[in-house]
Coordinates of C-alpha atoms in Angstrom, one line a residue:
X9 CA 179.8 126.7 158.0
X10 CA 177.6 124.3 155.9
X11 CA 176.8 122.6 158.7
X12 CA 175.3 125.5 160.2
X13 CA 173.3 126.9 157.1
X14 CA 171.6 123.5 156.6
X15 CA 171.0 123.7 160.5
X16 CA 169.1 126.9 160.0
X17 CA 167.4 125.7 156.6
X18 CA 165.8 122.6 158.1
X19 CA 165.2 124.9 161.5
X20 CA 163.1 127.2 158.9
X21 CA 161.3 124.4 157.5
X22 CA 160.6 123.0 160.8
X23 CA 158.8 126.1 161.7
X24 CA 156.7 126.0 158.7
X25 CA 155.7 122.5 159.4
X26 CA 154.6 124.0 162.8
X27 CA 152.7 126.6 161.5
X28 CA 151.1 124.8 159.2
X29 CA 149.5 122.3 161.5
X30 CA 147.7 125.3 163.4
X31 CA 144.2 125.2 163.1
X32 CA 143.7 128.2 160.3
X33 CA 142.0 127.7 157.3
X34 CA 143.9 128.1 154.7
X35 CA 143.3 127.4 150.7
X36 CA 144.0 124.4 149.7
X37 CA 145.4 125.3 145.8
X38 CA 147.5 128.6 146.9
X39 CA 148.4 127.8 150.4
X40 CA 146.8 131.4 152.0
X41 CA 143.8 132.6 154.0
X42 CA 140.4 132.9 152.9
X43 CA 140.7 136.6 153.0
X44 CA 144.5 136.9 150.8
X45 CA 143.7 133.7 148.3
X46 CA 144.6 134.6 144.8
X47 CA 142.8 131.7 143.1
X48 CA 140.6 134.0 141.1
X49 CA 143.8 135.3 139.4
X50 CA 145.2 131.8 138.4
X51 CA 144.9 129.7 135.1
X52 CA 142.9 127.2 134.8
X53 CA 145.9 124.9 134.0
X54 CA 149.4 126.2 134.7
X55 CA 151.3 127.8 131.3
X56 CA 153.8 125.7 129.7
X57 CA 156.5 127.9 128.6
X58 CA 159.5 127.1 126.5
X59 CA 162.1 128.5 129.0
X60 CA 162.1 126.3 132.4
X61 CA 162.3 128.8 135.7
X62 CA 164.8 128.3 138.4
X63 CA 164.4 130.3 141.3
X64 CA 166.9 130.3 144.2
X65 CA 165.8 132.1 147.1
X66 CA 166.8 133.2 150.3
X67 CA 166.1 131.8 153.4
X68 CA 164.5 135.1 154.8
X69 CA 163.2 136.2 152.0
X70 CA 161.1 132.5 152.3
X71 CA 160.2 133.3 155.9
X72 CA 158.5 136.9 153.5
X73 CA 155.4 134.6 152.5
X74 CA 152.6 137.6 152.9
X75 CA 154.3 139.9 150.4
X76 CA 156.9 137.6 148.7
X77 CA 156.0 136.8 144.9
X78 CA 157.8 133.8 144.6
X79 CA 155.2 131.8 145.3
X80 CA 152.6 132.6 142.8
X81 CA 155.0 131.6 140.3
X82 CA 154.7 127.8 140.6
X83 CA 150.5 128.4 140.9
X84 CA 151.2 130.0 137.1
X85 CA 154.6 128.4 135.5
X86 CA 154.7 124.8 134.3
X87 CA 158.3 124.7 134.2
X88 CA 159.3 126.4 138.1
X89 CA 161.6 124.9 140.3
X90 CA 161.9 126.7 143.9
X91 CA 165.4 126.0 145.8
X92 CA 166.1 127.5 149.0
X93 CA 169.8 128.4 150.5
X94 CA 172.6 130.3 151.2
X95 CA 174.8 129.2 148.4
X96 CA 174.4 126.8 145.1
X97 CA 176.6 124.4 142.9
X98 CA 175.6 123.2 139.8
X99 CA 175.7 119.8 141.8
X100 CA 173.1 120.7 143.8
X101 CA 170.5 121.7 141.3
X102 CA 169.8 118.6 139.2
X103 CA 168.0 120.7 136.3
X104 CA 171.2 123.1 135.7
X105 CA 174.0 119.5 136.0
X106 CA 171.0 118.0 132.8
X107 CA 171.2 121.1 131.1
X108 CA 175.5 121.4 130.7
X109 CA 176.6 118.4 129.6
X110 CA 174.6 119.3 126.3
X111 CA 176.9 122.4 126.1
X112 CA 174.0 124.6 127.1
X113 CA 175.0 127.5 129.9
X114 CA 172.0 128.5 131.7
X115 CA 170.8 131.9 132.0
X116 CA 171.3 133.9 135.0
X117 CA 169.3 137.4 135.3
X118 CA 171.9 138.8 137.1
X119 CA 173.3 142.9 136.2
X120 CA 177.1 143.0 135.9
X121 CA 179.6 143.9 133.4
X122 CA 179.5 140.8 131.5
X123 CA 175.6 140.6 131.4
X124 CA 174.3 140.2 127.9
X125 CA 170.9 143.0 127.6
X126 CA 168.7 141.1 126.4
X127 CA 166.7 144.3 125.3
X128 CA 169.4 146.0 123.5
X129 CA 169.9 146.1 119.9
X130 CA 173.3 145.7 119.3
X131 CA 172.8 142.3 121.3
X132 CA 170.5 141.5 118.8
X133 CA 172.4 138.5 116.7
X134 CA 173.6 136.8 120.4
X135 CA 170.0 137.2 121.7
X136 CA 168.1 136.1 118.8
X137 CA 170.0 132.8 118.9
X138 CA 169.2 132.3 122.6
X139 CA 165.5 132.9 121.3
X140 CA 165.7 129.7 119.1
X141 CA 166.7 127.8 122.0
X142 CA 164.5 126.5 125.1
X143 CA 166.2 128.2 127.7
X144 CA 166.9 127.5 131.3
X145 CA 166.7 130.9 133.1
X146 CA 167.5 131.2 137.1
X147 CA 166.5 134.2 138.8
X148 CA 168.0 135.5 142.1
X149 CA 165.5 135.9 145.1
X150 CA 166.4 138.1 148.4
X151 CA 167.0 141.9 148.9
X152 CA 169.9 142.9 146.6
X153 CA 172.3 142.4 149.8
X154 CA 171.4 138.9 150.0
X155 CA 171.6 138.4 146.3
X156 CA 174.6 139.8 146.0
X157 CA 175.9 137.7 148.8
X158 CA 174.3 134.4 147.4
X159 CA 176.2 135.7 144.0
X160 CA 179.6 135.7 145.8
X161 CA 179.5 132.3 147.6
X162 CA 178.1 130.3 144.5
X163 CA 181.4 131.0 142.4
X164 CA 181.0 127.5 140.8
X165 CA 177.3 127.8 139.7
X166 CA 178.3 131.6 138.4
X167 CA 181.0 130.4 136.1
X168 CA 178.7 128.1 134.4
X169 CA 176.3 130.3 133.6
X170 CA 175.7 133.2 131.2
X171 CA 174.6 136.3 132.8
X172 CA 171.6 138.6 131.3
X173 CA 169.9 141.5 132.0
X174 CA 167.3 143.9 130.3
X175 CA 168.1 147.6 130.7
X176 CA 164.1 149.2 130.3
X177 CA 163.1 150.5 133.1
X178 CA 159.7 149.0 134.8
X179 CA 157.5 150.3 137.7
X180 CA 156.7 148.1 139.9
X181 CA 153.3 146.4 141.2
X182 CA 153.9 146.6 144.6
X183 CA 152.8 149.9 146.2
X184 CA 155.1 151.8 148.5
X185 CA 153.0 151.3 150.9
X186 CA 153.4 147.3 151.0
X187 CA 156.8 147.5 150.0
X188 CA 159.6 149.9 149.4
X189 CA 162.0 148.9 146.4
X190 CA 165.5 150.6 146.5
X191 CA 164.9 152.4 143.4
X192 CA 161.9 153.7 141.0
X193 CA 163.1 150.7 138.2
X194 CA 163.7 147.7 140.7
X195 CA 161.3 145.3 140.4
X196 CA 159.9 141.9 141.8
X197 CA 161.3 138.9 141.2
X198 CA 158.4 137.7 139.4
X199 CA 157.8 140.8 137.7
X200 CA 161.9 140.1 136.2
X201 CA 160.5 136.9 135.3
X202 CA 157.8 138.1 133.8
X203 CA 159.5 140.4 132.0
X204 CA 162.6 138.1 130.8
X205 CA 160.2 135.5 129.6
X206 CA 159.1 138.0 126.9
X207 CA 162.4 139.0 125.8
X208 CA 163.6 135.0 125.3
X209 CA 160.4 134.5 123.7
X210 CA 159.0 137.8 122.0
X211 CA 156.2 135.8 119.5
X212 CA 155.3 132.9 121.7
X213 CA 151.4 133.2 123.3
X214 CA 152.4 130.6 126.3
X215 CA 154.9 133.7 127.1
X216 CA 152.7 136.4 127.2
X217 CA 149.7 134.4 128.2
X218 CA 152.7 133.4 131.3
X219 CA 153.1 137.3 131.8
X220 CA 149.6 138.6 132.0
X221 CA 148.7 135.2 134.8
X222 CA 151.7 136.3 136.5
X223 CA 151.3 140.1 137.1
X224 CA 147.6 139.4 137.6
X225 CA 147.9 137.2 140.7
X226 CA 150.7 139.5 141.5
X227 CA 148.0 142.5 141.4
X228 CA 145.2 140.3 143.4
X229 CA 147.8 139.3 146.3
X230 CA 148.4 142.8 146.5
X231 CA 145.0 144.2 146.6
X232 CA 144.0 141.3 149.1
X233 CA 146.7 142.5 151.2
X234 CA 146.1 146.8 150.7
X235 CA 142.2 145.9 151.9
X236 CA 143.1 143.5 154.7
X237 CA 146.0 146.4 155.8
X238 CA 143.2 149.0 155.8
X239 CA 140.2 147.4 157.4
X240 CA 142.7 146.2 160.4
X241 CA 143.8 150.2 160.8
X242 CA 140.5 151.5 160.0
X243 CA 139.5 154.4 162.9
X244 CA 137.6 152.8 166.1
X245 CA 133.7 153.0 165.8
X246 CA 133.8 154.2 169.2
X247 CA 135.8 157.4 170.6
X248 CA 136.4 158.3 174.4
X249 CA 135.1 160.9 175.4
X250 CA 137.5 164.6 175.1
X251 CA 139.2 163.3 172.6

């Protein structure tokens, strides 16, 4: 079965290699076409947060790029790592095997019954001690299927880490339009980032300076994409005649 998902991994990357060698221009800092690059929406220099991102995404959610957020993230975040698979082990992540011998779990954003919310005050004693801490914080990327699916076959990984949540609800960026999220409240995953980097660090600037980059490029990819939608279905200049 490894065998197999690594198979279709490297396949994946293969095809991107392709793709990548056909003659488009592309942007050279965020890897898109003239008419969808975000660069106006970027920093300067990227934001060096105190909590270290760890993104593991699914495979198809990779092959998403045109309306995927997860790649804006390392144009804005210092500390972002990007893994791709079907599954994980603390083995194969080499930030989250440095971060437990110190005795540190790492944050998954992740509902479930043992989720601490970070955004709830009777949390408040457990979640202002992860504040004093730099955090390692690993977010989930796929439909919720997938995620759920990556969840259950990375049983190892899950037991060493400390699931959170935040219960407030947030509307997302993305129009329905573009993209339809299962529910009103379900968000992107870099708006969850966003988000979660706020609650682990309420008073620091990098966090909120992170947030505003984050959501802008967010807004600016979709734009770029709503006016490249519209001028491709825009009515013919032309009509035949009796109609």
């Amino acid at each position: 079965m490894k065998t197999k998902i690594a198979s279709s991994v490297a396949k994946t990357e293969r095809r991107n290699t392709e793709r990548s060698r056909v003659g488009r221009d592309m942007c050279e800092r965020c890897n898109r076409p003239p008419p969808l690059c975000v660069c106006e929406s970027l920093p300067e220099q990227l934001v060096a947060t105190s909590t270290s991102v760890l993104v593991l995404q699914h495979p198809r959610e990779r092959r998403r790029k045109s309306l995927s957020t997860v790649p804006l993230m390392p144009l804005v975040l210092e500390k972002c790592t990007v893994k791709t698979g079907y599954n994980f082990t603390p083995r194969d992540l080499g930030i989250v095997s440095e971060c437990l011998p110190g005795g540190q779990k790492p944050l998954l954003l992740f509902p479930g019954p043992d989720a601490i919310s970070l955004d709830d005050d009777a949390n408040s004693d457990v979640v202002q001690h992860l504040q004093n801490r730099d955090q390692l914080l690993i977010l989930i990327d796929g439909t919720w299927a997938e995620a759920r699916r990556m969840i259950m076959q990375s049983p190892e990984l899950i037991k060493n880490c400390q699931q959170v949540q935040f219960q407030s609800e947030c509307e997302s960026i993305y129009p329905v339009e573009l993209r339809k999220e299962p529910e009103k409240h379900c968000v992107s995953t870099l708006e969850s980032c966003a988000h979660a980097l706020m609650l682990l660090e309420p008073s620091a600037e990098r966090a909120a300076e992170a947030k505003t980059f984050l959501e802008e490029s967010m807004r600016c990819m979709v734009d770029k994409r709503m006016s490249v939608s519209e001028s491709r279905n825009r009515a013919p200049r032309f009509s035949r005649p009796g109609k």
